[in-house]
XYZ file of N, CA and C in Angstrom:
363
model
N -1.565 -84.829 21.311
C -2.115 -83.996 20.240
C -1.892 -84.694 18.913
N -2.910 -85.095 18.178
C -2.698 -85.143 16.867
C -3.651 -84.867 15.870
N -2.955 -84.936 14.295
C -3.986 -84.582 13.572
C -4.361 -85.252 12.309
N -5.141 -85.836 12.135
C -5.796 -86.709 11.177
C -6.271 -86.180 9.621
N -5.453 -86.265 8.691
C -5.910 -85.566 7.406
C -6.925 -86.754 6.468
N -7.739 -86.890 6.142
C -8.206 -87.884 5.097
C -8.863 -87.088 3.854
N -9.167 -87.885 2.696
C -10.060 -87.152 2.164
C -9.741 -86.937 0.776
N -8.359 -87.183 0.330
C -7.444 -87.466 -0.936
C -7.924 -88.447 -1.550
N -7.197 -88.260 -3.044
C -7.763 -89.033 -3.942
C -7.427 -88.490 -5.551
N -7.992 -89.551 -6.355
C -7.847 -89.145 -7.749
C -9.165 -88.129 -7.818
N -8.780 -86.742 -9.158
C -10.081 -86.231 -9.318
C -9.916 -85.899 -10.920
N -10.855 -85.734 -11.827
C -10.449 -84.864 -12.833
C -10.528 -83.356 -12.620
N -9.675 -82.985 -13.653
C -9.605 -81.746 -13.994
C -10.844 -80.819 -13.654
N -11.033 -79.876 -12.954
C -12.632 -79.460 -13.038
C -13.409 -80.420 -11.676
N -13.145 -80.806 -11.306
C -13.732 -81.834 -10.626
C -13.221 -81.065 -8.611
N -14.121 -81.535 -7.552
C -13.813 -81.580 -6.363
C -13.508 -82.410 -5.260
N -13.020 -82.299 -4.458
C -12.419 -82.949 -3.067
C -12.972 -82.370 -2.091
N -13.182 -82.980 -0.972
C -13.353 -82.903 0.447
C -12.624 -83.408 1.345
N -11.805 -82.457 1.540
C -9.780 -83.005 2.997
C -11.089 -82.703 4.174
N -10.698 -83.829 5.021
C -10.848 -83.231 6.533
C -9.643 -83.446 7.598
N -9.871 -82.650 8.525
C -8.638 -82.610 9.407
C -9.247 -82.884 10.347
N -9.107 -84.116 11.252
C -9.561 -84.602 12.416
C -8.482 -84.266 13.675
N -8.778 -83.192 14.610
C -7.801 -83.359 15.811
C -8.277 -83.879 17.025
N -7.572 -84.367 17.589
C -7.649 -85.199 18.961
C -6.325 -84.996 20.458
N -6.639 -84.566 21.383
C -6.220 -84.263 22.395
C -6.130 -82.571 22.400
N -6.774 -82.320 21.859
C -6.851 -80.312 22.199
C -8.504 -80.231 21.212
N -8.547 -79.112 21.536
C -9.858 -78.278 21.044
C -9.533 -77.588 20.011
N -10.088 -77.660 18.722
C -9.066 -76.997 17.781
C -9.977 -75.220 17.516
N -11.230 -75.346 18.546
C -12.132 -74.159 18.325
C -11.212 -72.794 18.303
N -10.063 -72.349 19.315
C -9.457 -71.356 19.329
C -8.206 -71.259 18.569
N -7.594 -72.101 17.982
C -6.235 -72.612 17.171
C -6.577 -72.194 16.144
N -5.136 -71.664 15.391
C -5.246 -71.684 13.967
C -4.802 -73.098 13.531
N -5.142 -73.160 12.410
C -5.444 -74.481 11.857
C -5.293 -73.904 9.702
N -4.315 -74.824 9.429
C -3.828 -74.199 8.191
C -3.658 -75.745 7.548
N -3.840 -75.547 5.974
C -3.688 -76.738 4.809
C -2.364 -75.929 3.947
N -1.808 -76.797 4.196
C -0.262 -77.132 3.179
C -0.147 -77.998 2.424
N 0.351 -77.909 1.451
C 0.874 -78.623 0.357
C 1.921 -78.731 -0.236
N 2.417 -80.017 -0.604
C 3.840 -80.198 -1.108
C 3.676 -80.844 -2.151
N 3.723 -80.246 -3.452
C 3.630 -80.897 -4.742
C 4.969 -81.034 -5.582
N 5.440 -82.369 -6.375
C 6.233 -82.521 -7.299
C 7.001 -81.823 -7.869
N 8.243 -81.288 -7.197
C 9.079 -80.768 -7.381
C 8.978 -79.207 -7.244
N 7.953 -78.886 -6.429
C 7.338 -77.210 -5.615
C 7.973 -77.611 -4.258
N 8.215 -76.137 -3.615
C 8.479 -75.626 -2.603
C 6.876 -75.955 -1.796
N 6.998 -76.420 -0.442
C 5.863 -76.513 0.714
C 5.142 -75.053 0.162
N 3.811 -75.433 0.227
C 3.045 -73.920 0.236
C 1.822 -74.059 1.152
N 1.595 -72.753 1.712
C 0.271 -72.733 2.599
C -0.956 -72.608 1.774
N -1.722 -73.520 1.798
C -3.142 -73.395 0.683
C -3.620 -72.682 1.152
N -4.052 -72.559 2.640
C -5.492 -72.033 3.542
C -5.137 -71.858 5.062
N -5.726 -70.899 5.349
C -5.346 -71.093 7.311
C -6.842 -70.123 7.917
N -7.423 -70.598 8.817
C -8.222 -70.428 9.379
C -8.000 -69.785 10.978
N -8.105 -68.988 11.773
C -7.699 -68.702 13.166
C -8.466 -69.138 13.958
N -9.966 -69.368 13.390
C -10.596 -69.826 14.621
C -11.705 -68.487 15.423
N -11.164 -67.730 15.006
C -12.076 -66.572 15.277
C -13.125 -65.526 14.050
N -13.653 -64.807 14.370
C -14.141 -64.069 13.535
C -13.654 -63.927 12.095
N -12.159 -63.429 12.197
C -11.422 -63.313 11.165
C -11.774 -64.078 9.992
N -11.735 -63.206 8.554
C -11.730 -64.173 7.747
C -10.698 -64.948 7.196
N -10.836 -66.286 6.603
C -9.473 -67.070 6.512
C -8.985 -66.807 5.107
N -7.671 -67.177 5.327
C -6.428 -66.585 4.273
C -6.162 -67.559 3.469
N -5.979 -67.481 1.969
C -5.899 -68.190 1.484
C -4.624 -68.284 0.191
N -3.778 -69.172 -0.074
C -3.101 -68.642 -1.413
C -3.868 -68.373 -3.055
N -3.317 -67.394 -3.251
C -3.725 -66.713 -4.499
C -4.055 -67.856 -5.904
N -2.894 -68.776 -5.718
C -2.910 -69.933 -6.620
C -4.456 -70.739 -6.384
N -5.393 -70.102 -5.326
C -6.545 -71.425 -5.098
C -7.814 -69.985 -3.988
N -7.457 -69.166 -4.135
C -8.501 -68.161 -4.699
C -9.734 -68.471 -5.095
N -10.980 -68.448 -4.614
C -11.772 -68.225 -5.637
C -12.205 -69.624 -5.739
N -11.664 -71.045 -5.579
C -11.654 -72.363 -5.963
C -11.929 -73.159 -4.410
N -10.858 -72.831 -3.442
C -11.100 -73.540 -2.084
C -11.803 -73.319 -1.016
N -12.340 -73.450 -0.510
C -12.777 -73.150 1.249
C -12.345 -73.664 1.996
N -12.153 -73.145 3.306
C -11.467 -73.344 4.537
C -12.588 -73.571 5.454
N -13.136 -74.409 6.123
C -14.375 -74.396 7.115
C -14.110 -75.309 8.121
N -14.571 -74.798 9.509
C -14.746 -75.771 10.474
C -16.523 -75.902 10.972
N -15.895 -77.420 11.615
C -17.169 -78.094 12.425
C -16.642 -78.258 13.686
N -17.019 -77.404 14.828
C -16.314 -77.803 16.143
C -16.699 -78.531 16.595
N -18.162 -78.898 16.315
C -18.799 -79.958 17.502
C -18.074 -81.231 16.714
N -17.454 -81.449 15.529
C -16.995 -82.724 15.240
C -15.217 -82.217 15.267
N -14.960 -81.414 16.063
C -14.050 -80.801 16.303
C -12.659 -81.674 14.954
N -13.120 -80.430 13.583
C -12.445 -80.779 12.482
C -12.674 -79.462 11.676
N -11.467 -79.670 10.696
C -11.223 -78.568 9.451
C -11.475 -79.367 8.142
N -12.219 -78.436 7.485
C -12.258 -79.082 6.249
C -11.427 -78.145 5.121
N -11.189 -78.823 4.143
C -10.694 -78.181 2.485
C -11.607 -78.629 1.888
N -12.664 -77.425 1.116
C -13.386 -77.880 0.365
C -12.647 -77.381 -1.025
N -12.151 -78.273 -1.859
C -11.403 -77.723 -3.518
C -12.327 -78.550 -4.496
N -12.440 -77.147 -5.427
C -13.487 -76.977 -6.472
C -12.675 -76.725 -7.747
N -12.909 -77.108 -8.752
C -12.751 -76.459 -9.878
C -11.232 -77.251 -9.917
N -10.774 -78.414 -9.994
C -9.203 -78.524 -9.529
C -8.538 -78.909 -10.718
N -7.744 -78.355 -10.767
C -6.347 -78.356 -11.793
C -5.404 -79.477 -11.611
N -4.776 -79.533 -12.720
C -3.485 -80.649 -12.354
C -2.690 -80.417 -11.363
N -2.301 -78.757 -11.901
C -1.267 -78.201 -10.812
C -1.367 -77.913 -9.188
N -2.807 -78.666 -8.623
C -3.511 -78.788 -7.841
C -2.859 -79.982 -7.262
N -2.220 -81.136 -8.045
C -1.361 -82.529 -7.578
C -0.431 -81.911 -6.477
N -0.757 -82.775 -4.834
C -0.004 -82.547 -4.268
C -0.211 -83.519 -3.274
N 0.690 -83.304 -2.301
C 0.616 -83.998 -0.793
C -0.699 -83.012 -0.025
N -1.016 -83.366 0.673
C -2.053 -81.693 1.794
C -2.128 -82.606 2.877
N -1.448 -81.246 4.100
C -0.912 -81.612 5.507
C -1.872 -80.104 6.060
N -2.765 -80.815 6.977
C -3.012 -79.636 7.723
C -2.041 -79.567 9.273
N -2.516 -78.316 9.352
C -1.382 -77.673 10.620
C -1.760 -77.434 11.959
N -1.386 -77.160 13.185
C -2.102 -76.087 14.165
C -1.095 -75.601 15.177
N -1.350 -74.225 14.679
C -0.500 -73.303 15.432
C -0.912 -72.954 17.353
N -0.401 -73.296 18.128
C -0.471 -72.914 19.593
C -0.271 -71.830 19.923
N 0.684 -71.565 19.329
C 1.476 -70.015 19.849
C 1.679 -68.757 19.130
N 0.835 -69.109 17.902
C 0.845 -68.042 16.789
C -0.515 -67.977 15.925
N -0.300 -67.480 14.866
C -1.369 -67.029 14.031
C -1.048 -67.575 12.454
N -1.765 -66.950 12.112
C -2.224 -67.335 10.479
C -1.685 -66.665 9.677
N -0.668 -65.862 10.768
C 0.450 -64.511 9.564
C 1.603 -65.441 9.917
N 1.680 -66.342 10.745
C 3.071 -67.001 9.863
C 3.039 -68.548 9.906
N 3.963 -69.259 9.060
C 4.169 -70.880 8.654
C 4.553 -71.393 9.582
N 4.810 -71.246 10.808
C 5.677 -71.867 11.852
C 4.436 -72.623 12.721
N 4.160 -73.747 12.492
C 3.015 -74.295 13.138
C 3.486 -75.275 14.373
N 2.955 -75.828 15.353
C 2.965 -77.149 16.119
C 3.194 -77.829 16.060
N 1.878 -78.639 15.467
C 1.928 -79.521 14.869
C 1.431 -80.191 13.765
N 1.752 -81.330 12.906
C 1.688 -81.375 11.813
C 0.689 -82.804 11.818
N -0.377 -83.105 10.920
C -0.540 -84.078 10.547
C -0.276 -84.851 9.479
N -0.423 -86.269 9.544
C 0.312 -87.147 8.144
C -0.694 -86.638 6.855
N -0.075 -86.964 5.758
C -0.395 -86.015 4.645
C -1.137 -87.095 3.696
N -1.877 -86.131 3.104
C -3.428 -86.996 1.975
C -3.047 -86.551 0.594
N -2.939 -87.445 -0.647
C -2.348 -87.503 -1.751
C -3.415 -86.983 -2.274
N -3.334 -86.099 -3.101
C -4.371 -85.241 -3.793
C -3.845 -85.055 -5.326
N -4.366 -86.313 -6.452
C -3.852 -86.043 -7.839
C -5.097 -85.679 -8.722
N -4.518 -84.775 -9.654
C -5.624 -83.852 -10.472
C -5.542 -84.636 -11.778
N -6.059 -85.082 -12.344
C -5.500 -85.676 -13.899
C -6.822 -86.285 -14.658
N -6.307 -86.402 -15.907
C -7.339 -87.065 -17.088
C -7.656 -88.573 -17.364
């Protein structure tokens, strides 16, 4: 099982990104599947988590309104689409996938290596 984040980069202020999360050795169609971030001297936070089902996906309040959470199964991947991005937007982003749980809690599987995401002028 693993999971492939790309998609980081410099952006300005106001400006967007496209993360994708590539997994390989599972099907990520029924999995939740969540974007984390670890920014400069912040506590890990969950940006986005998706279940995979009907449900709609959850998102933190800090990126509201700004991100989307979307999958492509037939290219069996998650995307972060971030819009509108802030400095305070500078972070690491690790997507997740939970086996044995859901999108109500942080305790994921497994983890993929993480995509540098800086917001600046």
């Amino acid at each position: 099982v693993q999971l492939q984040a790309s998609g980081g980069g410099l952006a300005q202020p106001g400006g967007s990104l496209r993360l994708s999360c590539v997994a390989s050795g599972f099907t990520l169609d029924y999995y939740p599947i969540a974007w984390f971030r670890h920014g400069p001297g912040r506590e890990r936070e969950k940006v986005s988590c998706s279940n995979g089902s009907d449900e709609s996906p959850s998102y933190a309040d800090s990126v509201k309104g700004r991100f989307t959470i979307f999958r492509d199964d037939a290219k069996n991947t998650v995307y972060l689409q971030m819009n509108s991005l802030k400095p305070e937007d500078t972070a690491v982003y690790y997507c997740a996938a939970s086996f044995y749980g859901s999108c109500l809690s942080d305790d994921m599987d497994y983890w993929g290596k993480g995509t540098q995401v800086t917001v600046s002028s």
